[in-house]
Coordinates of C-alpha atoms in Angstrom, one line a residue:
X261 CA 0.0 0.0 0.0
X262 CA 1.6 3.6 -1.0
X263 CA 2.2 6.1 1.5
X264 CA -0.1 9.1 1.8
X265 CA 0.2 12.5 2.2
X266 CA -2.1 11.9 5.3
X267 CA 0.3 9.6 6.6
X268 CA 3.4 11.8 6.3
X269 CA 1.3 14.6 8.2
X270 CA 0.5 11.8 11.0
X271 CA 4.4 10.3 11.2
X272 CA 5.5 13.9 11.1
X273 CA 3.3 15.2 13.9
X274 CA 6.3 14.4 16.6
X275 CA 9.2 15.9 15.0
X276 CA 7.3 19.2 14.2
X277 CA 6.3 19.5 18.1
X278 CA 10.4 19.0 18.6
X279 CA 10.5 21.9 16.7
X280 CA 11.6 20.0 13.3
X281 CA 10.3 22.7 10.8
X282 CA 11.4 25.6 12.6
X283 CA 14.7 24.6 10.8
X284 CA 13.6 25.1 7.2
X285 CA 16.2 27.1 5.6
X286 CA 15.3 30.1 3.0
X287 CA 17.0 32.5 1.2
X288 CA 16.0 35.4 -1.0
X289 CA 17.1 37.3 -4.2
X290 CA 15.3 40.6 -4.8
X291 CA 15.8 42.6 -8.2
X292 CA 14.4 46.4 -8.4
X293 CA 15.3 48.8 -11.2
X294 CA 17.2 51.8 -10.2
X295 CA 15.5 54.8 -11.4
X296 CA 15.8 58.6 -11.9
X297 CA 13.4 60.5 -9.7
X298 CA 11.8 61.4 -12.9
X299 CA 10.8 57.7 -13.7
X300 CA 13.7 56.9 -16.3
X301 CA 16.2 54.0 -16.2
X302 CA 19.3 55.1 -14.3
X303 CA 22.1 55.6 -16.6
X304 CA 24.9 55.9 -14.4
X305 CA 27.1 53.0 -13.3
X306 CA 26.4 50.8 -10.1
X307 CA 27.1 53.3 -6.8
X308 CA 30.7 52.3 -6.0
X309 CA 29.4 53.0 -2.6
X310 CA 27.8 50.2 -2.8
X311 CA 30.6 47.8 -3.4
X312 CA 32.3 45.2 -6.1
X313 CA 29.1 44.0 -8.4
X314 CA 31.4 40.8 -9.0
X315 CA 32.5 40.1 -5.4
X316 CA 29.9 41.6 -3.1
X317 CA 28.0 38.7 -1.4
X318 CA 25.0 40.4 -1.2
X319 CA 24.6 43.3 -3.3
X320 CA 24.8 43.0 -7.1
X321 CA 23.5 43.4 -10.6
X322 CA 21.5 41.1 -12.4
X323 CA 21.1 41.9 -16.7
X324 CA 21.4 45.7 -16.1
X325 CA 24.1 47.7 -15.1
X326 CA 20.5 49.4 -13.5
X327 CA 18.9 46.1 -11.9
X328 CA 20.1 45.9 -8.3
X329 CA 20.1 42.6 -7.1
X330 CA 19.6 41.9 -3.2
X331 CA 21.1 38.9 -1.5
X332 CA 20.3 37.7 1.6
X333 CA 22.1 35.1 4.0
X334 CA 21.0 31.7 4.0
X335 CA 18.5 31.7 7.6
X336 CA 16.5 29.6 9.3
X337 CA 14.8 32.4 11.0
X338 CA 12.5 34.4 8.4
X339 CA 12.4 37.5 10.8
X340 CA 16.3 37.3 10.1
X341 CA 15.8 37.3 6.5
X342 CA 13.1 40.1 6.0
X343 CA 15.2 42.0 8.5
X344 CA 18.7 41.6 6.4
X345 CA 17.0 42.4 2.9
X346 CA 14.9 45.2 4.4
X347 CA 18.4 46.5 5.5
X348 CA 19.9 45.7 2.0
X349 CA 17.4 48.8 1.1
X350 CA 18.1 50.9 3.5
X351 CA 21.6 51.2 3.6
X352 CA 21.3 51.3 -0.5
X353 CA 19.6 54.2 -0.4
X354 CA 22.1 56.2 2.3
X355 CA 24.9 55.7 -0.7
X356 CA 22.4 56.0 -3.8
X357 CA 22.0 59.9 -3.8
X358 CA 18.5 61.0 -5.3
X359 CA 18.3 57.7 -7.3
X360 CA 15.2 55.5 -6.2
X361 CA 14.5 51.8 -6.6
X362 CA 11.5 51.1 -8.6
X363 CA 9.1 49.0 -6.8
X364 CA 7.3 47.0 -9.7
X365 CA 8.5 44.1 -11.7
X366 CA 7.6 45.8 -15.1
X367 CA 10.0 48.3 -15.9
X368 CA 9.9 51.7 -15.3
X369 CA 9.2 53.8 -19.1
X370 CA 11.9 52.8 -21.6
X371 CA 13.7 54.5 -24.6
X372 CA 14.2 51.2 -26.6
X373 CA 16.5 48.3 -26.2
X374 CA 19.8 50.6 -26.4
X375 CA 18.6 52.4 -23.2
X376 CA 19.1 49.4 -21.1
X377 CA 23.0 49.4 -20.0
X378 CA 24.4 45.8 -20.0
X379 CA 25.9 44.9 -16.4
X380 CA 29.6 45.6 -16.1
X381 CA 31.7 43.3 -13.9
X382 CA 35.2 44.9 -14.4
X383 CA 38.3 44.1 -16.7
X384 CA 38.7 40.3 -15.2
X385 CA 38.5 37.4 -17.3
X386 CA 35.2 36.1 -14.7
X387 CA 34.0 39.7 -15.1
X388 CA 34.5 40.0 -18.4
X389 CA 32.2 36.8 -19.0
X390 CA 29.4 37.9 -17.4
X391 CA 28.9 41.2 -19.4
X392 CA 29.1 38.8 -22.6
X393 CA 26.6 36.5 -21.7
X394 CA 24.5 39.4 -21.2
X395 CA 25.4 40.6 -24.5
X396 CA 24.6 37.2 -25.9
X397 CA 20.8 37.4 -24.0
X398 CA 20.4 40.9 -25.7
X399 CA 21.0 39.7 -29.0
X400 CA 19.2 36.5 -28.6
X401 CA 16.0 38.0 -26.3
X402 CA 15.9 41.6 -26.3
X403 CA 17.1 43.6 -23.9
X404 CA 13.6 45.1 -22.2
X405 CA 12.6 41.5 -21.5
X406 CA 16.2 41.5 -19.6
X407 CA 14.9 44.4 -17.4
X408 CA 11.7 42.9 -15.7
X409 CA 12.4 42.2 -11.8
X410 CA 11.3 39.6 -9.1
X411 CA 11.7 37.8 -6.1
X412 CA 13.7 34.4 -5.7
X413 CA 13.0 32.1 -3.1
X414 CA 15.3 30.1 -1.4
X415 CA 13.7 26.8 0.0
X416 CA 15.4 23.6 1.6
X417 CA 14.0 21.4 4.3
X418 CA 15.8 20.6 7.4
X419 CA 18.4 17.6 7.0
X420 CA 16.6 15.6 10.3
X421 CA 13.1 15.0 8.0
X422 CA 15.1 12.6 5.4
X423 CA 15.9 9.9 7.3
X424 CA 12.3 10.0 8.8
X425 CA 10.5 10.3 5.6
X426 CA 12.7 7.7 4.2
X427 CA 12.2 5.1 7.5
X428 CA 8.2 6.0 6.6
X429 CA 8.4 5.2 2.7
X430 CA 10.9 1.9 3.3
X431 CA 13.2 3.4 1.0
X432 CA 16.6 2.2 0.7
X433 CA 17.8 4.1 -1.9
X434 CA 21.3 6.4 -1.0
X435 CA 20.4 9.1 1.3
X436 CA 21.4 11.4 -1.7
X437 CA 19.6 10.1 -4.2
X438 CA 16.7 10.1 -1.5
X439 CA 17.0 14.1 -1.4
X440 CA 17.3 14.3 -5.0
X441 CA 14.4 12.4 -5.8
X442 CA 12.3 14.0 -3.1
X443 CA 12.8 17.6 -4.2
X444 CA 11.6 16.8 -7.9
X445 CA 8.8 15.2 -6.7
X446 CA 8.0 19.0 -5.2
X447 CA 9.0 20.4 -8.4
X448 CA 6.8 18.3 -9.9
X449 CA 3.6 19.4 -7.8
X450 CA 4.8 22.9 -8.0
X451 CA 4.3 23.0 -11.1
X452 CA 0.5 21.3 -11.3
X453 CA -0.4 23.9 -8.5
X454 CA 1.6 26.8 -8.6
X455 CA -1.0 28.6 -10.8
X456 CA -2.5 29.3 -7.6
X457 CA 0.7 31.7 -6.6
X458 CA 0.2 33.3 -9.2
X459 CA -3.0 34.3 -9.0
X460 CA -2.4 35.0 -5.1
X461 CA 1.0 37.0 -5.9
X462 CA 1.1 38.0 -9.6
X463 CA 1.1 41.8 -9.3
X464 CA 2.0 43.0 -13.0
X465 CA -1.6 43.0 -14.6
X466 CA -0.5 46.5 -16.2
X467 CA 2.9 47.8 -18.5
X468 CA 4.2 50.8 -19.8
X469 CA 3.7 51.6 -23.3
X470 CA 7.0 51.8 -24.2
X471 CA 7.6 47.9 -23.0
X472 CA 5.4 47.0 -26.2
X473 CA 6.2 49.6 -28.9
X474 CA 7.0 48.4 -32.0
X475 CA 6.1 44.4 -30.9
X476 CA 3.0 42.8 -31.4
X477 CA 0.8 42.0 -28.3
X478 CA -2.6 40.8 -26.8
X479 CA -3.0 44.0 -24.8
X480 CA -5.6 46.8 -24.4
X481 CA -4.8 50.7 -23.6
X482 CA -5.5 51.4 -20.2
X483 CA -4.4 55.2 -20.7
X484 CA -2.3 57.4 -22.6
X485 CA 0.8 55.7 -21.4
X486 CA -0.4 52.1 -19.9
X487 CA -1.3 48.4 -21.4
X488 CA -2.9 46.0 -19.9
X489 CA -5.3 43.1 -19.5
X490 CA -8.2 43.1 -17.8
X491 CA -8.4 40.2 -15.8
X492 CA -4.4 39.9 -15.9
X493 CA -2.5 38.7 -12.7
X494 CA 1.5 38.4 -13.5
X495 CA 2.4 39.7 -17.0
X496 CA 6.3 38.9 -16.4
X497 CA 4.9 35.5 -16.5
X498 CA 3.3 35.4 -19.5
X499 CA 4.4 35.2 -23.3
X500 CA 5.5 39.2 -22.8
X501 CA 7.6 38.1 -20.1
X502 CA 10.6 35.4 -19.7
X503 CA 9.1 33.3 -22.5
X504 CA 11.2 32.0 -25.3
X505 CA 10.2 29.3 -28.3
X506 CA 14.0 28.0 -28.5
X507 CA 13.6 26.9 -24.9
X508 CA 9.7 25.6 -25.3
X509 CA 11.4 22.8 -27.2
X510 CA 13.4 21.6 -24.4
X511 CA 10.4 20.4 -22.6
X512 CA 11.8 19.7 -19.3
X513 CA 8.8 18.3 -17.3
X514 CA 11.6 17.7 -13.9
X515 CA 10.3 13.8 -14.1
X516 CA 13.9 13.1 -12.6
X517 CA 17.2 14.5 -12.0
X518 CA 18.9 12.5 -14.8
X519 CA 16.1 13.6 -17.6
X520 CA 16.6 17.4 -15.9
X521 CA 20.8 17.4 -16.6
X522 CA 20.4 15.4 -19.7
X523 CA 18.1 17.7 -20.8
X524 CA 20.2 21.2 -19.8
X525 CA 23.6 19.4 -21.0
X526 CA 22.2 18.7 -24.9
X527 CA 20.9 22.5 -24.7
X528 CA 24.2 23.9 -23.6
X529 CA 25.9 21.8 -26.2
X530 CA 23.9 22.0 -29.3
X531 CA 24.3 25.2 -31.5
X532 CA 21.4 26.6 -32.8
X533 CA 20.7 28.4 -36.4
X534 CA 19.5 31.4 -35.5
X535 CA 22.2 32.0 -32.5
X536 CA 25.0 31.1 -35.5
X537 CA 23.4 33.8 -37.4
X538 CA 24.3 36.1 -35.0
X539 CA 28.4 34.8 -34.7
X540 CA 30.4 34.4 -31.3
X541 CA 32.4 37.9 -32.4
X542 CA 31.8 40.0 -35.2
X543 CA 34.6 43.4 -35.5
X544 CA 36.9 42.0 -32.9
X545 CA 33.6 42.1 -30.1
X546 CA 32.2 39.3 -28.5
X547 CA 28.6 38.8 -29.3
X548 CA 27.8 36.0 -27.0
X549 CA 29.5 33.4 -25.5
X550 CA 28.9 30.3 -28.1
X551 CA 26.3 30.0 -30.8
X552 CA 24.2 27.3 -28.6
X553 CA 20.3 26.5 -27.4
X554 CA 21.7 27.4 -23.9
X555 CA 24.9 30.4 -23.7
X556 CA 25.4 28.4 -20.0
X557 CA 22.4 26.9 -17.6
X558 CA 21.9 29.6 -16.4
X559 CA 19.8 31.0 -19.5
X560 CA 17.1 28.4 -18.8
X561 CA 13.6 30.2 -18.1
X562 CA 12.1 28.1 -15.7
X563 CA 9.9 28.9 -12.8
X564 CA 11.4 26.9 -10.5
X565 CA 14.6 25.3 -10.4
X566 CA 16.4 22.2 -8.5
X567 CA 19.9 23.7 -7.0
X568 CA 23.4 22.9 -5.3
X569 CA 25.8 24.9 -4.3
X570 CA 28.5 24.7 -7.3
X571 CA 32.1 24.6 -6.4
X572 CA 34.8 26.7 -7.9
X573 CA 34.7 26.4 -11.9
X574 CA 31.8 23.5 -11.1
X575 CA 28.8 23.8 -13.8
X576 CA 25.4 23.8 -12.2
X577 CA 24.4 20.6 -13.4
X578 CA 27.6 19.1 -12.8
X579 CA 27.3 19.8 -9.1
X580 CA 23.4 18.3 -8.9
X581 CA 24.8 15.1 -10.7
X582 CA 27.2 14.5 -8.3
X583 CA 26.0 15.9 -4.8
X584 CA 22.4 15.8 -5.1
X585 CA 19.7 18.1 -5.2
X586 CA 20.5 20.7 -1.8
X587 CA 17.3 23.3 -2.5
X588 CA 15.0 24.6 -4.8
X589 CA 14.7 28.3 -6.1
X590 CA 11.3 29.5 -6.9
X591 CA 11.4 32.2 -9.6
X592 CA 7.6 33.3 -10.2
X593 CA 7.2 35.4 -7.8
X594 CA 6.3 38.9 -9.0
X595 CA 7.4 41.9 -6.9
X596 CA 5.3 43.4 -4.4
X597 CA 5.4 46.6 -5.1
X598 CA 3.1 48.0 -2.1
X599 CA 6.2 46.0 0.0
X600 CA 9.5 48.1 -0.1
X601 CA 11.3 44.9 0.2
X602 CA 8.6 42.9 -2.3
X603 CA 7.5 40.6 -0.2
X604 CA 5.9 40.5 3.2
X605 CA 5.9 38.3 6.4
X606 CA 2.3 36.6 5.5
X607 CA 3.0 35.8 1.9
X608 CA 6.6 33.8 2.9
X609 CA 4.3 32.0 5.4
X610 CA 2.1 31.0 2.7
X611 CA 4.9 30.3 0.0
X612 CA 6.5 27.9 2.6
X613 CA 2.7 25.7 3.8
X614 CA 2.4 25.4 -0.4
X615 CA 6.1 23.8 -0.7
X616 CA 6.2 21.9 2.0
X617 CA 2.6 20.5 0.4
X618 CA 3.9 20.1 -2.8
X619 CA 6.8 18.2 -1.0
X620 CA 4.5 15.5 1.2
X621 CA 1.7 15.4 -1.5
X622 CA 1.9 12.2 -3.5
X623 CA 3.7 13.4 -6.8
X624 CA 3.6 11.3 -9.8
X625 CA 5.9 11.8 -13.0
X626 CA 4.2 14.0 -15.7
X627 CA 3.6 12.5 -18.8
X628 CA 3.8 14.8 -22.2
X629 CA 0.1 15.6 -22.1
X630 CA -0.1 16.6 -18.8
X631 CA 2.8 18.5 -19.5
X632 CA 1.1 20.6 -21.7
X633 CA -1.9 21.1 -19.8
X634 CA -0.1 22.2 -17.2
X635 CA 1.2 24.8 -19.5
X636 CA -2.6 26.2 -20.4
X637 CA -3.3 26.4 -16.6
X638 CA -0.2 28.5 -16.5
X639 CA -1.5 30.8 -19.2
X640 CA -4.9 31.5 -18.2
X641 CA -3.8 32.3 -15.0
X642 CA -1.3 34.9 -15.8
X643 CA -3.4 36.4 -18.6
X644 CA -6.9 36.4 -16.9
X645 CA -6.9 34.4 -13.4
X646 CA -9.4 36.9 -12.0
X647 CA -12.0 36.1 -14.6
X648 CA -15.0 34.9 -13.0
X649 CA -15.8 31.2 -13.8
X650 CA -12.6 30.9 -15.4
X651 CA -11.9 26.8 -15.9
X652 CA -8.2 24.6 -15.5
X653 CA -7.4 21.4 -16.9
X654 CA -7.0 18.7 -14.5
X655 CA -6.7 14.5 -15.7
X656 CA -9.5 14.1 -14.2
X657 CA -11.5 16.9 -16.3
X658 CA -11.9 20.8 -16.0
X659 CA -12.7 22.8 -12.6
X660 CA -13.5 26.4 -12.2
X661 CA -10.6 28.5 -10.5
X662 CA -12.7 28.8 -7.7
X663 CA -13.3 25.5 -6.7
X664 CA -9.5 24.5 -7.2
X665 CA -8.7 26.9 -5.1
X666 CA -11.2 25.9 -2.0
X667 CA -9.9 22.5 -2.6
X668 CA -6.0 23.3 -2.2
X669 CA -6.1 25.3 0.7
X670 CA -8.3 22.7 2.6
X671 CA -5.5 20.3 1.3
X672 CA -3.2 23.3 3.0
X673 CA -4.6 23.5 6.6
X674 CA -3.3 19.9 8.4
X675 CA 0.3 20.8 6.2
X676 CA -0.2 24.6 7.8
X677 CA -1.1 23.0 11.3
X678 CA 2.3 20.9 11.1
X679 CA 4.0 24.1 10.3
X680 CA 2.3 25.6 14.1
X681 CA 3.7 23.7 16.0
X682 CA 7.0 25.4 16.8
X683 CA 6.0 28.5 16.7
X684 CA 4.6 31.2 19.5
X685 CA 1.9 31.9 16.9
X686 CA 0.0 30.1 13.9
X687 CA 1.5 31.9 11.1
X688 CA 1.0 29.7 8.9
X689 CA -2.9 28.5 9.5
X690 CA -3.0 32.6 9.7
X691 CA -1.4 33.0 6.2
X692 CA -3.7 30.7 5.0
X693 CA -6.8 32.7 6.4
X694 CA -5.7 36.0 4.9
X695 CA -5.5 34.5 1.3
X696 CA -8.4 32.7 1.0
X697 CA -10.1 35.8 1.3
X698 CA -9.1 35.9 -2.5
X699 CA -10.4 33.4 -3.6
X700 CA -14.1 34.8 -4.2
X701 CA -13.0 38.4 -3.9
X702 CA -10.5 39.0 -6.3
X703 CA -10.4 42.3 -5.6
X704 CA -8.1 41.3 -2.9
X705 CA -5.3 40.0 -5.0
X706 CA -2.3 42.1 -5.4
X707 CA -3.1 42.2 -9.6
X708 CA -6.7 43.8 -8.7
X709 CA -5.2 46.4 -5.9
X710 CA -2.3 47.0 -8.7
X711 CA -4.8 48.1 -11.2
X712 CA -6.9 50.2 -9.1
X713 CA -4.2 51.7 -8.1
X714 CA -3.2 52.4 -11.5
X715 CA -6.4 54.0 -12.9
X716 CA -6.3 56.0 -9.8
X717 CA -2.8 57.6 -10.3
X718 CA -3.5 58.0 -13.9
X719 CA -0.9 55.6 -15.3
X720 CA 1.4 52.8 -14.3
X721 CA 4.6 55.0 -14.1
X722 CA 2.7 57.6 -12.5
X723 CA 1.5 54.7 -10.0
X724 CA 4.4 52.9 -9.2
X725 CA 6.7 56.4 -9.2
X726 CA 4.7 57.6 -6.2
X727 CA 5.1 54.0 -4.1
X728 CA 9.1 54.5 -5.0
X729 CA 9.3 57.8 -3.1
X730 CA 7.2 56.8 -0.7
X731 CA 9.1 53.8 0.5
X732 CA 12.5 55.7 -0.1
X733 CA 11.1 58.5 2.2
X734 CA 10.6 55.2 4.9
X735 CA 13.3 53.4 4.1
X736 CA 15.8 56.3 4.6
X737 CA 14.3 57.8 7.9
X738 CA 14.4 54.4 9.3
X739 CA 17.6 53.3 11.5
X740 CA 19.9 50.0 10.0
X741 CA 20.6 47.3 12.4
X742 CA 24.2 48.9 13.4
X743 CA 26.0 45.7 13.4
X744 CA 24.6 44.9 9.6
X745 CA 25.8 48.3 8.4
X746 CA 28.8 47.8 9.9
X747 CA 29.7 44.6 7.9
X748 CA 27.8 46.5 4.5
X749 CA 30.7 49.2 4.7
X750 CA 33.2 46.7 5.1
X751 CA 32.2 44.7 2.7
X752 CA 31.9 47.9 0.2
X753 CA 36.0 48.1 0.5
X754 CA 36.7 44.5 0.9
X755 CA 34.6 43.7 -2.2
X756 CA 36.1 46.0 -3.8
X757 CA 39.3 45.1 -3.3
X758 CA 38.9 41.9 -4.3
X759 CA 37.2 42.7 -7.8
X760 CA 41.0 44.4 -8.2
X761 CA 43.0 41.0 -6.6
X762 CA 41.0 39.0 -9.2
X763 CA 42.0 41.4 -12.3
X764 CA 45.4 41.6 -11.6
X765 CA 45.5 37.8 -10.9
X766 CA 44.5 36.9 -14.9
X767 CA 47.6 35.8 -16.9
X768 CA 45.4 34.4 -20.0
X769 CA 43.6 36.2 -22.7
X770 CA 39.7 36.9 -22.3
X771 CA 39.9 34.5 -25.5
X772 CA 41.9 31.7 -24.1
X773 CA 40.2 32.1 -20.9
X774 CA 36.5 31.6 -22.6
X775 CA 38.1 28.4 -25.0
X776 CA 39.5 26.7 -22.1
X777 CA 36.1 27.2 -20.3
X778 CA 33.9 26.0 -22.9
X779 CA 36.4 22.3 -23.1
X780 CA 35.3 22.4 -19.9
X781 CA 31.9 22.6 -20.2
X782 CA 31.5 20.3 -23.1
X783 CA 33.6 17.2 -20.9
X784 CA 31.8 17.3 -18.2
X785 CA 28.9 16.9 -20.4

């Protein structure tokens, strides 16, 4: 007889009043666009003030020289974690001048694709590197799909609920293939049910005209200066966001970890027409890094990914294949822009009851069909979730929104109950309380309070522009934790420092150095 997810909960109950899921560790990676106070793309380079983009641990770029990326420690304690990336803001803005951090994940209004600056990483062979395979996503993408933000979570369960889970399931399998095998399984139910973060989260139901000029699109004019969809709940997630047909064709359904790096190794060493079109160097510059489906792994769009901790000069997938899955990275997570940090105490609560569901929920492979249905769910969601009536594909035949909904989070209360039962307070059955609220009011859903917000402002620049100097008046009158912006200053001159150690350490040419890593890539294929 299988195990069930009701069985799991049961076994389970013991360790979680030892305090067992207290220990679930999480990360997060924040992007936000700096801006002018005017509403236009910063132009000028990273604040040295704030440190080495290629060495600091914890603040960076992502595509644009203009997209801060925020880093936070990895932290068993989520107070710890909100704290540390609400202090990120706060001492970025003390060393930003009158620059402000735009609060939305749709850009801020754009000039075209030359008016995004490429991220610059320094003269060093590593640094060098980075700002080509940026290059290589501008030719390939576009660079105003590049300059959409969001939120990355972090998520890995504590290393004592293995050997219990395993004991329960009379698995004998290595404890690392155990892991491994478990964290796909969550993959694998994250992505039948994560249409329901994104109608709970998605908060980009509206763009500025000048992300769609000159494309074609499904969108309706809001205003003189704003797009959107009426019913709309993440448009970063959608086909104007990180989509991309060459990638479609990979189909990765996560079915196993072998499929996964099979899968990502034939994209990273296949070349692809269009991408040899474009040439590795053309007038002595370097286009992109290689003419193949995949630059490096990296350049897979996926909404969720399996992860490990690669070592020095280690590929991603080469350090899954041979250590295991270690956590998984959610990446659909639209910003939050009425949060300063994007994302609030009661939504992490939620985001970690729905994983650790997806995780104990019985989770069988995907088979191509479903695969695709799974795909449709994803789309009506992000392109009209708030419809009223609207219908998802299960195997078992189609359900409204509504009823799905009801359904998971009853499904969520016994895994939110678990979650109580080291802490003071029931976070997580609260969580739960607050969002079903949605469910029948979609007027509740960050998307609907978005647009509101928008027609009320007059526009979606004019919108998000005023929550920018709103939370930069907050986040600058409000005192840093002293010991935090301590290390951030240190860490501005260490980083620094060792951005110079690395360039002066090179001894090969950027041409050498890029050949030798590409053998590399291919033999550990």
């Amino acid at each position: 007889m299988s195990v069930t997810i009701q069985d799991r909960l049961q076994f389970l109950q013991p360790l979680a009043q030892s305090g067992l899921f207290t220990q679930i560790q999480r990360g997060l990676e924040k992007e936000g666009l700096r801006i002018t106070p005017d509403a236009e793309l910063a132009q000028s380079p990273h604040p040295e003030r704030l440190g080495s983009t290629l060495t600091h641990p914890h603040i960076t770029t992502d595509y644009s020289e203009a997209l801060l990326e925020f880093i936070t420690p990895v932290s068993t304690r989520l107070d710890d974690t909100l704290d540390f990336l609400k202090d990120l803001h706060r001492f970025s803005y003390q060393n930003m001048d009158e620059e402000l951090i735009w609060p939305a994940s749709m850009p801020c209004r754009l000039h075209g694709n030359d008016s995004i600056p490429i991220a610059q990483y320094g003269t060093s062979n590593s640094g060098t590197m980075k700002s080509v395979y940026r290059q290589g996503l501008s030719w390939r993408y576009g660079r105003i799909m590049q300059s959409i933000a969001g939120l990355h979570y972090n998520f890995s369960m504590p290393e004592q609920l293995w050997p219990a889970l395993q004991h329960l399931q009379k698995n004998d399998q290595p404890m690392q293939d155990f892991m491994s095998e478990q964290y796909f399984a969550l993959i694998r139910n994250f992505r039948r049910y994560s249409w329901l973060l994104l109608y709970l989260f998605g908060a980009s139901p509206t763009v500025d005209k000048s992300f769609v000029e000159d494309r074609e699109h499904p969108l309706e004019k809001l205003d003189d200066d704003t797009f959107y969809l009426p019913y709309a709940t993440s448009l970063r997630m959608s086909g104007l966001g990180y989509q991309n047909n060459v990638q479609a064709s990979l189909k990765i359904c996560f079915n196993s970890l072998e499929n996964y790096v099979t899968t990502l190794t034939h994209a990273i060493n296949t070349p692809h027409a269009d991408y040899e079109a474009i040439g590795v160097k053309a007038d002595n510059e370097y286009r992109q890094l290689n003419t193949n489906i995949l630059q490096i792994e990296n350049e897979y769009y996926s909404d969720i990914r399996p992860k490990r901790v690669a070592r020095s000069g280690e590929r991603p997938s080469q350090a899954l294949t041979e250590r295991g899955v270690e956590y998984i990275e959610v990446r659909c997570i639209d910003l939050n822009p009425f949060e300063s940090t994007g994302l609030n105490k009661t939504q992490a609560r939620f985001v970690d009851t729905f994983l650790v569901f997806c995780l104990l929920e019985n989770s069988p492979q995907i088979p191509d069909d479903e695969c695709l249905m799974l795909e449709d769910n994803h789309s009506a969601i992000v392109n009209e979730g708030r419809k009223p009536g609207l219908m998802l594909n299960t195997p078992d035949g189609a359900i409204s929104r509504e009823d799905w909904s009801h359904q998971l989070f009853d499904q969520l209360i016994p895994v939110a109950q678990l979650l109580d039962q080291g802490l003071d307070n029931p976070e997580h059955q609260q969580a739960l309380e607050v969002y079903r609220q949605s469910i029948d009011q979609p007027e509740k859903t960050p998307s609907a309070q978005v647009l509101a917000g928008v027609r009320k402002a007059g526009s979606f620049t004019q919108f998000s522009l005023e929550l920018a100097r709103q939370q930069a008046r907050e986040l600058k009158q409000e005192q840093i934790n002293k010991a935090r912006n301590a290390l951030f200053s240190q860490l501005t001159d260490s980083s620094i420092q060792q951005q110079k150690d690395i360039e002066q350490a090179d001894n090969i040419s950027f041409d050498q150095f890029l050949e030798e890593y590409m053998a590399a890539q291919k033999q550990h294929s």
